[in-house]
Amino acid sequence: APAVRSSAPEGGGGGGGTKRRDYLLGIEREVQAAWSRTGAFEASAEDGREKFMVTFPYPYMNGRLHLGHAFSLTKAEFAACYKRLRGYNVLFPFGFHCTGMPIQAAANKLKAEIDTFGDPPSFPLEAKQPAEPENGVGQPPSSSASSSFEAQVAALGKKGKGKKTKVAAKSAGTSYQWHSLEKMGIPSREISEFADASKWLEYFPPFGKQDLALFGTSVDFRRSFITTDANPFYDSFVRWQFHGLKRKNYMSFGKRANVYSVRDGQVCADHDRASGEGVGPQEYVLVKLQLLSVGAGGSPKKKLASLLTKYDGKVFLAPATLRPETMYGQTNCYVLPDGDYGCFELKNGDVFVISKRSAVGLAHQGSFFDEEQKKGGGSGAGSSFFEPYFASKEPVSLLDLKGRDLLGCALKAPLTRYPKVFVLPLETISMTKGTGVVTSVPSDAPDDWIALYELRHDAKVRAKYVGAAQQITDEMLLDVVPVIRVEVPGEWSSDVSAELWCEKLGITSQKDKAKLAEAKNATYLHGFNNGTMLVGPYKGSKVSEAKLKVKEDMLRSKEAILYFEPEKEVISRTGDSCIVAHTDQWYLKYGEAEWRKKVEAHVDSRFEAYNAENLAKFKYTLGWMREWACSRLFGLGTKIPWDPQWVIESLSDSTIYMAYYAVSHVLQGPDNLDGTKRKRGLVPASAMTDEAWDYIFLKDRPRPKEATPEIDQMRREFRYWYPMDLRVSGKDLIGNHLTMCLYNHAAIWDEEPELWPRSMYCNGFVLLDSEKMSKSTGNFLMLEEACHLYSADAVRLALAEAGDTLEDANFSRSRADAAVSMLFVEEEFSRRVCERRDLDLRDDGDYFVDRAFSNELKKIANDTTTAFEQMRWRDGVIAGSAGLQLARDAYREWCAKSRVPMRFDVIRDFVELQTKLIAPICPHFAEHVWVDVLKKCPTLGGKGPGTLRDPAGVWPNAALPVDRALSRAFQFLLKSARNLRLDVIKDTKKNKVDAAYVYVTPTYPPWKVATLAFMRRRCQNDDDDDTTLLPPKKDLLKDIKSDPASPAASPDFKSHTKLIMQFASFMYDYADEIGYDALDDTLPFDQTTVLLESKTYLENTLLPNLGKLSIDIFDLSKDPHNIPGPDKKKGPRRSRQTLHLRLRTETTGRWNSKKIVL
């Protein structure tokens, strides 16, 4: 065992010193060494013991871990530590992701730099990326890249002004791969080795393990591994998975949508992108709004009218929508007045009026030209992708128009009840998103509603446009049509949710972008999850069910076509704004009806998302997610078994790997990340056939005849640990990885839905000192750096305090500094208590405050448990660390001012409880105090009885009995002292006091008694846990105002109506804070007795202001006429349970009455 520290060093801590930090780092080194030596976090199947398996998405291994990784990681880590303290057998495994494009692309790029500039390289001062060909490193030039069409389209999209863009800067001189590796601290003599992709796989994963260990992460590293075919065991596992998906008909091959660079003439995968990594194609429905008439106007409109005649009326404005089910509510169409539009003929003879950029997208999706296919040869890195539907000629615009040329045109819109709608102006349209044409459904789209509102009510808006009198008239501004009834139980409901949210948020202009974004999120999300159709053939159906049906109906009737764009902007490394093209591809059939229904049923019944917003996002994603391209021709990974020219892409090989954790330690053994350093006697990779995997993972499968003995151990491990109890991730992965994880579990274990993931917790992103983390600005922290700067425990505590919601959290350096000081001070205090050093402690005597403080410890333990059970780590830390210390400080202050030593067993209980409650967050501190200070067990890092990993659990019982009356009495005392002190300070600034009386009024007046009785009658009993539930506050206050039985309706209290409402609102909040007992009309404790027992404490609290003056305390309910004091004492008005302080000054002899509100 490491040497026990006799005491903490003096000094150090905040203000610039490092002694406190260094002391904590010393503790961490000792504890981590002990954990490693004992295998403290290694977990194996134990029949009969309750288990908990938590996982976190394995990070990509092209660099070291940073604070962003750590923030999300802590949610899984805290849960693992907490469950271990509860006595669970906890498995927290951790792998390292190497699949995909970035590593191979970076290696190729480095090789090109070395070939061009030497080793070590001599780069030019003016860097223009000469090492990288225009089409990207390792990619052959496209035969189409120099065509006039491609050159023209490359310029479309954003307007440029000749200045150097952010993207151009990113691809300029400082982005050499050599420099990037140098900044990671890799010695120059080793950098050239990274031109081989395998070097990355060898180099960075061990650093990942090192960083996690330094952070104190409670990971079973025996189960760690890397992905790709460099690991033969994981490679075999992924091939088994895909054989299963294909056998069950969840995979297919054909042309599918992919993000594509026109300039480069190829698919733009992640490794080719300057921005937009991870962004995929988004499916839209292009609605065909048929042009009926163009109205009066100049030359452009006359040309448009001629075009309409020439094409026999087959001219359409084509807006893109994600919500085809709302098309029943179309009232108009919007265009950008200054936007550039073209009229493009499709191959079926229709003419679409759309932006030029969207015409390029449609051309690459086969809408304009006959399908021509060019197939690239070869496979693997450096090969060409299959070409898209190729434009052998450019999509020529028959007529170029400005948006203002279209204003006032009459259109026939499918599904809407209006025979014709009109084209109106909208200034907020983006010409780089969609088609530049927007169909308007003001009932359910806040942007549409506010734009229509402004046109109706603001004459200046109409007057902005030339010829407005002819182009925008009142008859063009059609009434809103309700389409969807949205009901969010207990919150809101509406048939026109866009209007409701615009009014609710006070949106008055299209310029209120932030509020409009909030309104859009609420209406779209709740419209999908909580909406019911009011019109059409699917009237009465849920929107989530009607959406797909309406889309299919519109496509079948040729009232719409499909169109694809990137979900967000994607910029290639050559500066091209990417589109979506159809290319040959293997794909997974996400969204297939029966498959989706299984996942939806799981999410609705057995799945925990921890908050309503997360759950809504999962349901929303399930509603739109469709076929996913799962293969690439470039990059690292596992090859598709039956078509090895394709590599399985990085999201698709990462959907059920959590199951592999259950067996990886048996297959690979410790310190064998790639599975190639096997010890003799272990299972050979060749033994892991599909039949072997079937036996391990699937029920009722035969045992392979040639199987090794270890196969039964692996089957037992899997059956013990699965299902995965918790998956933790950032919120951005709900839209892909997390939902795909659910889909693939439903596919592979279709016979056993009880093995599908039980819960998924998502959080927002983390800021650093309230600013976005950025390497370019220097506002960035690597995990190793943070641990050395503040200690691992201080970083963990600051991350816990940063927040748990989907909103961005904030890691504060100052909070990390404060955490260092707090941990140091608490360690020293704990040691002084346990050694009874420099503290005046007693062993007997029973004071009210001893009982009250012990009772508070139980209450705080319960509050912390509740928070941790719900993954509310910040709230748990506030209760179990800051709140606990405040309670200790109050107890210590009472004892000091009452001249009574603290009771040893009580304050030692505090030390033990604090150690337990902070252990999930600051495990090094807790382990050290538990062993070296509390002497609870002899050695650090143990796993047996008496340790922090005791199988019986050391966490406080989940429901410690708390005396609520005693708790209220303690809070009453503390609040009384605080309020007395504040009022006395204020009243004695100019006057010396010679007498002080405190009068207690313990009862309520009749009108308040009646109000409380009415509120109690409105509460309901919860049969599930024998508690009383408060009704919604607005409902209760409404009843008090309108119910004939309410005290507000009583003639006796009519003059108190306003006061009754204020009092009811205050008491509701109080009851919500402390419980139903707050509504009692008598207190469960004697205020006067509490104050009298603490009389010395109160006097010494006020000593600086009252000197040695004694305070007299009286209960006015007991014969007020014989109580001394001023004439008016007899007494203060009995308005509520309160204190009244009367002070008399020496100079005037006057009494000043102070009512202290408690």
mmCIF file of C-alpha atoms in Angstrom, residues 738-957:
data_model
loop_
_atom_site.group_PDB
_atom_site.id
_atom_site.type_symbol
_atom_site.label_atom_id
_atom_site.label_comp_id
_atom_site.label_asym_id
_atom_site.label_seq_id
_atom_site.Cartn_x
_atom_site.Cartn_y
_atom_site.Cartn_z
ATOM 1 C CA LEU A 738 -27.760 6.488 -31.967
ATOM 2 C CA THR A 739 -30.828 5.844 -34.101
ATOM 3 C CA MET A 740 -28.814 3.497 -36.321
ATOM 4 C CA CYS A 741 -27.729 1.679 -33.166
ATOM 5 C CA LEU A 742 -31.389 1.025 -32.328
ATOM 6 C CA TYR A 743 -32.136 -0.105 -35.890
ATOM 7 C CA ASN A 744 -29.249 -2.566 -36.010
ATOM 8 C CA HIS A 745 -29.974 -4.078 -32.614
ATOM 9 C CA ALA A 746 -33.552 -4.586 -33.793
ATOM 10 C CA ALA A 747 -32.243 -6.320 -36.917
ATOM 11 C CA ILE A 748 -29.601 -8.600 -35.407
ATOM 12 C CA TRP A 749 -31.551 -9.509 -32.254
ATOM 13 C CA ASP A 750 -34.988 -9.438 -33.848
ATOM 14 C CA GLU A 751 -36.016 -12.474 -31.803
ATOM 15 C CA GLU A 752 -34.971 -10.899 -28.498
ATOM 16 C CA PRO A 753 -36.116 -7.269 -28.137
ATOM 17 C CA GLU A 754 -35.180 -7.507 -24.469
ATOM 18 C CA LEU A 755 -31.531 -7.264 -25.645
ATOM 19 C CA TRP A 756 -31.992 -3.891 -27.354
ATOM 20 C CA PRO A 757 -30.474 -0.802 -25.673
ATOM 21 C CA ARG A 758 -32.320 0.192 -22.520
ATOM 22 C CA SER A 759 -31.415 3.866 -22.407
ATOM 23 C CA MET A 760 -29.490 6.616 -24.181
ATOM 24 C CA TYR A 761 -28.459 9.881 -22.555
ATOM 25 C CA CYS A 762 -27.522 12.899 -24.668
ATOM 26 C CA ASN A 763 -26.014 16.234 -23.712
ATOM 27 C CA GLY A 764 -25.152 19.481 -25.452
ATOM 28 C CA PHE A 765 -21.703 20.731 -26.371
ATOM 29 C CA VAL A 766 -19.238 22.329 -23.992
ATOM 30 C CA LEU A 767 -17.858 25.853 -24.170
ATOM 31 C CA LEU A 768 -14.565 26.919 -22.643
ATOM 32 C CA ASP A 769 -14.969 30.077 -20.580
ATOM 33 C CA SER A 770 -18.242 30.814 -22.403
ATOM 34 C CA GLU A 771 -16.624 30.668 -25.842
ATOM 35 C CA LYS A 772 -16.558 27.942 -28.455
ATOM 36 C CA MET A 773 -13.461 25.770 -28.252
ATOM 37 C CA SER A 774 -11.167 26.438 -31.190
ATOM 38 C CA LYS A 775 -7.572 25.490 -31.880
ATOM 39 C CA SER A 776 -7.195 28.430 -34.247
ATOM 40 C CA THR A 777 -8.075 30.977 -31.535
ATOM 41 C CA GLY A 778 -6.169 29.178 -28.810
ATOM 42 C CA ASN A 779 -9.307 28.653 -26.718
ATOM 43 C CA PHE A 780 -8.730 24.929 -26.453
ATOM 44 C CA LEU A 781 -7.739 22.366 -23.826
ATOM 45 C CA MET A 782 -6.416 18.892 -24.417
ATOM 46 C CA LEU A 783 -7.460 16.419 -21.732
ATOM 47 C CA GLU A 784 -3.879 15.718 -20.649
ATOM 48 C CA GLU A 785 -3.173 19.448 -20.377
ATOM 49 C CA ALA A 786 -6.289 20.075 -18.297
ATOM 50 C CA CYS A 787 -5.422 17.273 -15.870
ATOM 51 C CA HIS A 788 -1.914 18.650 -15.359
ATOM 52 C CA LEU A 789 -3.167 22.207 -14.935
ATOM 53 C CA TYR A 790 -5.913 21.513 -12.384
ATOM 54 C CA SER A 791 -5.768 17.800 -11.425
ATOM 55 C CA ALA A 792 -8.173 15.218 -12.806
ATOM 56 C CA ASP A 793 -10.638 15.530 -9.922
ATOM 57 C CA ALA A 794 -10.861 19.314 -10.244
ATOM 58 C CA VAL A 795 -11.504 18.996 -13.990
ATOM 59 C CA ARG A 796 -14.154 16.337 -13.369
ATOM 60 C CA LEU A 797 -15.854 18.521 -10.767
ATOM 61 C CA ALA A 798 -15.821 21.579 -13.042
ATOM 62 C CA LEU A 799 -17.270 19.469 -15.873
ATOM 63 C CA ALA A 800 -20.010 18.161 -13.576
ATOM 64 C CA GLU A 801 -20.891 21.724 -12.609
ATOM 65 C CA ALA A 802 -20.910 22.788 -16.280
ATOM 66 C CA GLY A 803 -24.383 21.346 -16.900
ATOM 67 C CA ASP A 804 -26.363 18.345 -18.134
ATOM 68 C CA THR A 805 -29.009 19.672 -20.508
ATOM 69 C CA LEU A 806 -29.102 19.781 -24.301
ATOM 70 C CA GLU A 807 -28.031 23.421 -24.117
ATOM 71 C CA ASP A 808 -24.345 24.223 -24.410
ATOM 72 C CA ALA A 809 -22.548 23.844 -21.081
ATOM 73 C CA ASN A 810 -19.616 25.934 -19.925
ATOM 74 C CA PHE A 811 -16.328 24.731 -18.486
ATOM 75 C CA SER A 812 -14.911 27.571 -16.442
ATOM 76 C CA ARG A 813 -11.203 27.725 -15.708
ATOM 77 C CA SER A 814 -11.955 29.734 -12.583
ATOM 78 C CA ARG A 815 -14.290 26.974 -11.367
ATOM 79 C CA ALA A 816 -11.557 24.410 -11.943
ATOM 80 C CA ASP A 817 -9.209 26.587 -9.890
ATOM 81 C CA ALA A 818 -11.826 26.845 -7.154
ATOM 82 C CA ALA A 819 -12.280 23.073 -7.230
ATOM 83 C CA VAL A 820 -8.564 22.633 -6.530
ATOM 84 C CA SER A 821 -8.843 24.787 -3.402
ATOM 85 C CA MET A 822 -12.066 23.136 -2.264
ATOM 86 C CA LEU A 823 -10.684 19.600 -2.538
ATOM 87 C CA PHE A 824 -7.478 20.577 -0.756
ATOM 88 C CA VAL A 825 -9.341 22.307 2.092
ATOM 89 C CA GLU A 826 -11.853 19.463 2.488
ATOM 90 C CA GLU A 827 -9.082 16.854 2.598
ATOM 91 C CA GLU A 828 -7.362 18.827 5.348
ATOM 92 C CA PHE A 829 -10.624 19.285 7.275
ATOM 93 C CA SER A 830 -11.411 15.570 6.984
ATOM 94 C CA ARG A 831 -7.969 14.689 8.341
ATOM 95 C CA ARG A 832 -8.282 17.130 11.244
ATOM 96 C CA VAL A 833 -11.640 15.618 12.191
ATOM 97 C CA CYS A 834 -10.518 12.009 11.998
ATOM 98 C CA GLU A 835 -7.241 12.713 13.822
ATOM 99 C CA ARG A 836 -9.031 15.052 16.274
ATOM 100 C CA ARG A 837 -6.295 17.571 15.544
ATOM 101 C CA ASP A 838 -6.698 21.353 16.047
ATOM 102 C CA LEU A 839 -10.452 20.954 16.592
ATOM 103 C CA ASP A 840 -12.485 21.176 19.818
ATOM 104 C CA LEU A 841 -14.737 18.095 19.649
ATOM 105 C CA ARG A 842 -17.023 16.425 22.185
ATOM 106 C CA ASP A 843 -18.261 12.866 22.539
ATOM 107 C CA ASP A 844 -21.580 13.413 24.325
ATOM 108 C CA GLY A 845 -24.340 15.923 24.825
ATOM 109 C CA ASP A 846 -27.465 16.084 22.683
ATOM 110 C CA TYR A 847 -28.310 19.480 21.263
ATOM 111 C CA PHE A 848 -31.064 20.371 18.835
ATOM 112 C CA VAL A 849 -28.465 21.331 16.242
ATOM 113 C CA ASP A 850 -26.745 17.911 16.504
ATOM 114 C CA ARG A 851 -29.986 16.171 15.661
ATOM 115 C CA ALA A 852 -30.850 18.717 12.996
ATOM 116 C CA PHE A 853 -27.490 18.469 11.242
ATOM 117 C CA SER A 854 -27.591 14.654 11.280
ATOM 118 C CA ASN A 855 -31.066 14.869 9.821
ATOM 119 C CA GLU A 856 -29.823 17.252 7.104
ATOM 120 C CA LEU A 857 -27.141 14.728 6.151
ATOM 121 C CA LYS A 858 -29.869 12.178 5.429
ATOM 122 C CA LYS A 859 -31.905 14.676 3.422
ATOM 123 C CA ILE A 860 -28.880 15.727 1.339
ATOM 124 C CA ALA A 861 -27.990 12.083 0.703
ATOM 125 C CA ASN A 862 -31.521 11.447 -0.558
ATOM 126 C CA ASP A 863 -31.497 14.552 -2.755
ATOM 127 C CA THR A 864 -28.143 13.564 -4.264
ATOM 128 C CA THR A 865 -29.358 10.031 -4.926
ATOM 129 C CA THR A 866 -32.468 11.304 -6.682
ATOM 130 C CA ALA A 867 -30.410 13.589 -8.909
ATOM 131 C CA PHE A 868 -27.831 10.926 -9.791
ATOM 132 C CA GLU A 869 -30.528 8.355 -10.585
ATOM 133 C CA GLN A 870 -31.897 10.800 -13.153
ATOM 134 C CA MET A 871 -28.457 11.610 -14.636
ATOM 135 C CA ARG A 872 -28.639 15.151 -13.228
ATOM 136 C CA TRP A 873 -25.009 15.335 -12.189
ATOM 137 C CA ARG A 874 -24.893 19.089 -11.736
ATOM 138 C CA ASP A 875 -27.872 19.048 -9.372
ATOM 139 C CA GLY A 876 -26.319 16.146 -7.508
ATOM 140 C CA VAL A 877 -23.037 18.019 -7.052
ATOM 141 C CA ILE A 878 -24.895 21.123 -5.881
ATOM 142 C CA ALA A 879 -26.658 19.039 -3.228
ATOM 143 C CA GLY A 880 -23.962 16.521 -2.317
ATOM 144 C CA SER A 881 -20.950 18.807 -2.342
ATOM 145 C CA ALA A 882 -21.777 22.512 -2.156
ATOM 146 C CA GLY A 883 -25.049 21.985 -0.254
ATOM 147 C CA LEU A 884 -23.455 19.504 2.116
ATOM 148 C CA GLN A 885 -20.614 21.873 2.913
ATOM 149 C CA LEU A 886 -23.031 24.744 3.534
ATOM 150 C CA ALA A 887 -24.903 22.583 6.041
ATOM 151 C CA ARG A 888 -21.590 21.695 7.727
ATOM 152 C CA ASP A 889 -20.603 25.359 7.832
ATOM 153 C CA ALA A 890 -23.934 26.243 9.477
ATOM 154 C CA TYR A 891 -23.445 23.504 12.081
ATOM 155 C CA ARG A 892 -19.857 24.592 12.730
ATOM 156 C CA GLU A 893 -20.910 28.234 13.057
ATOM 157 C CA TRP A 894 -23.710 27.386 15.505
ATOM 158 C CA CYS A 895 -21.310 25.401 17.666
ATOM 159 C CA ALA A 896 -18.675 28.135 17.588
ATOM 160 C CA LYS A 897 -21.081 30.948 18.441
ATOM 161 C CA SER A 898 -22.889 28.886 21.042
ATOM 162 C CA ARG A 899 -19.524 27.988 22.628
ATOM 163 C CA VAL A 900 -20.320 24.294 22.219
ATOM 164 C CA PRO A 901 -17.772 21.949 20.590
ATOM 165 C CA MET A 902 -18.895 19.998 17.554
ATOM 166 C CA ARG A 903 -19.887 16.439 18.316
ATOM 167 C CA PHE A 904 -17.255 14.020 17.007
ATOM 168 C CA ASP A 905 -19.491 11.239 15.734
ATOM 169 C CA VAL A 906 -21.767 13.721 13.954
ATOM 170 C CA ILE A 907 -18.977 15.607 12.174
ATOM 171 C CA ARG A 908 -17.238 12.328 11.301
ATOM 172 C CA ASP A 909 -20.521 11.170 9.726
ATOM 173 C CA PHE A 910 -20.291 14.282 7.595
ATOM 174 C CA VAL A 911 -16.766 13.368 6.435
ATOM 175 C CA GLU A 912 -17.844 9.827 5.558
ATOM 176 C CA LEU A 913 -20.976 10.993 3.732
ATOM 177 C CA GLN A 914 -19.087 13.666 1.793
ATOM 178 C CA THR A 915 -16.565 11.041 0.700
ATOM 179 C CA LYS A 916 -19.329 8.788 -0.608
ATOM 180 C CA LEU A 917 -21.350 11.502 -2.344
ATOM 181 C CA ILE A 918 -18.369 13.037 -4.134
ATOM 182 C CA ALA A 919 -16.834 9.676 -5.080
ATOM 183 C CA PRO A 920 -18.495 9.397 -8.541
ATOM 184 C CA ILE A 921 -17.212 12.872 -9.428
ATOM 185 C CA CYS A 922 -13.834 13.001 -7.656
ATOM 186 C CA PRO A 923 -12.809 9.354 -7.252
ATOM 187 C CA HIS A 924 -9.143 9.977 -6.404
ATOM 188 C CA PHE A 925 -10.053 12.317 -3.547
ATOM 189 C CA ALA A 926 -12.673 9.872 -2.288
ATOM 190 C CA GLU A 927 -10.397 6.826 -2.481
ATOM 191 C CA HIS A 928 -7.651 8.680 -0.623
ATOM 192 C CA VAL A 929 -9.944 9.932 2.158
ATOM 193 C CA TRP A 930 -11.684 6.559 2.452
ATOM 194 C CA VAL A 931 -8.411 4.658 2.928
ATOM 195 C CA ASP A 932 -5.821 7.112 4.262
ATOM 196 C CA VAL A 933 -8.055 9.347 6.366
ATOM 197 C CA LEU A 934 -11.170 7.417 7.405
ATOM 198 C CA LYS A 935 -9.185 4.143 7.547
ATOM 199 C CA LYS A 936 -12.206 2.240 6.187
ATOM 200 C CA CYS A 937 -9.964 -0.367 4.553
ATOM 201 C CA PRO A 938 -6.212 -1.075 4.652
ATOM 202 C CA THR A 939 -5.143 -0.562 1.029
ATOM 203 C CA LEU A 940 -5.926 1.644 -1.920
ATOM 204 C CA GLY A 941 -7.609 0.185 -4.989
ATOM 205 C CA GLY A 942 -9.263 -2.803 -3.347
ATOM 206 C CA LYS A 943 -12.437 -4.459 -4.625
ATOM 207 C CA GLY A 944 -13.639 -6.443 -1.617
ATOM 208 C CA PRO A 945 -15.765 -5.719 1.463
ATOM 209 C CA GLY A 946 -15.157 -2.360 3.057
ATOM 210 C CA THR A 947 -13.771 -0.766 -0.118
ATOM 211 C CA LEU A 948 -15.515 1.787 -2.311
ATOM 212 C CA ARG A 949 -16.132 -1.129 -4.693
ATOM 213 C CA ASP A 950 -17.715 -3.316 -2.027
ATOM 214 C CA PRO A 951 -20.118 -5.719 -3.828
ATOM 215 C CA ALA A 952 -22.649 -4.960 -1.096
ATOM 216 C CA GLY A 953 -22.459 -1.246 -1.928
ATOM 217 C CA VAL A 954 -21.395 1.626 0.314
ATOM 218 C CA TRP A 955 -23.745 4.284 -1.042
ATOM 219 C CA PRO A 956 -26.282 5.645 1.476
ATOM 220 C CA ASN A 957 -29.637 3.914 1.403
#
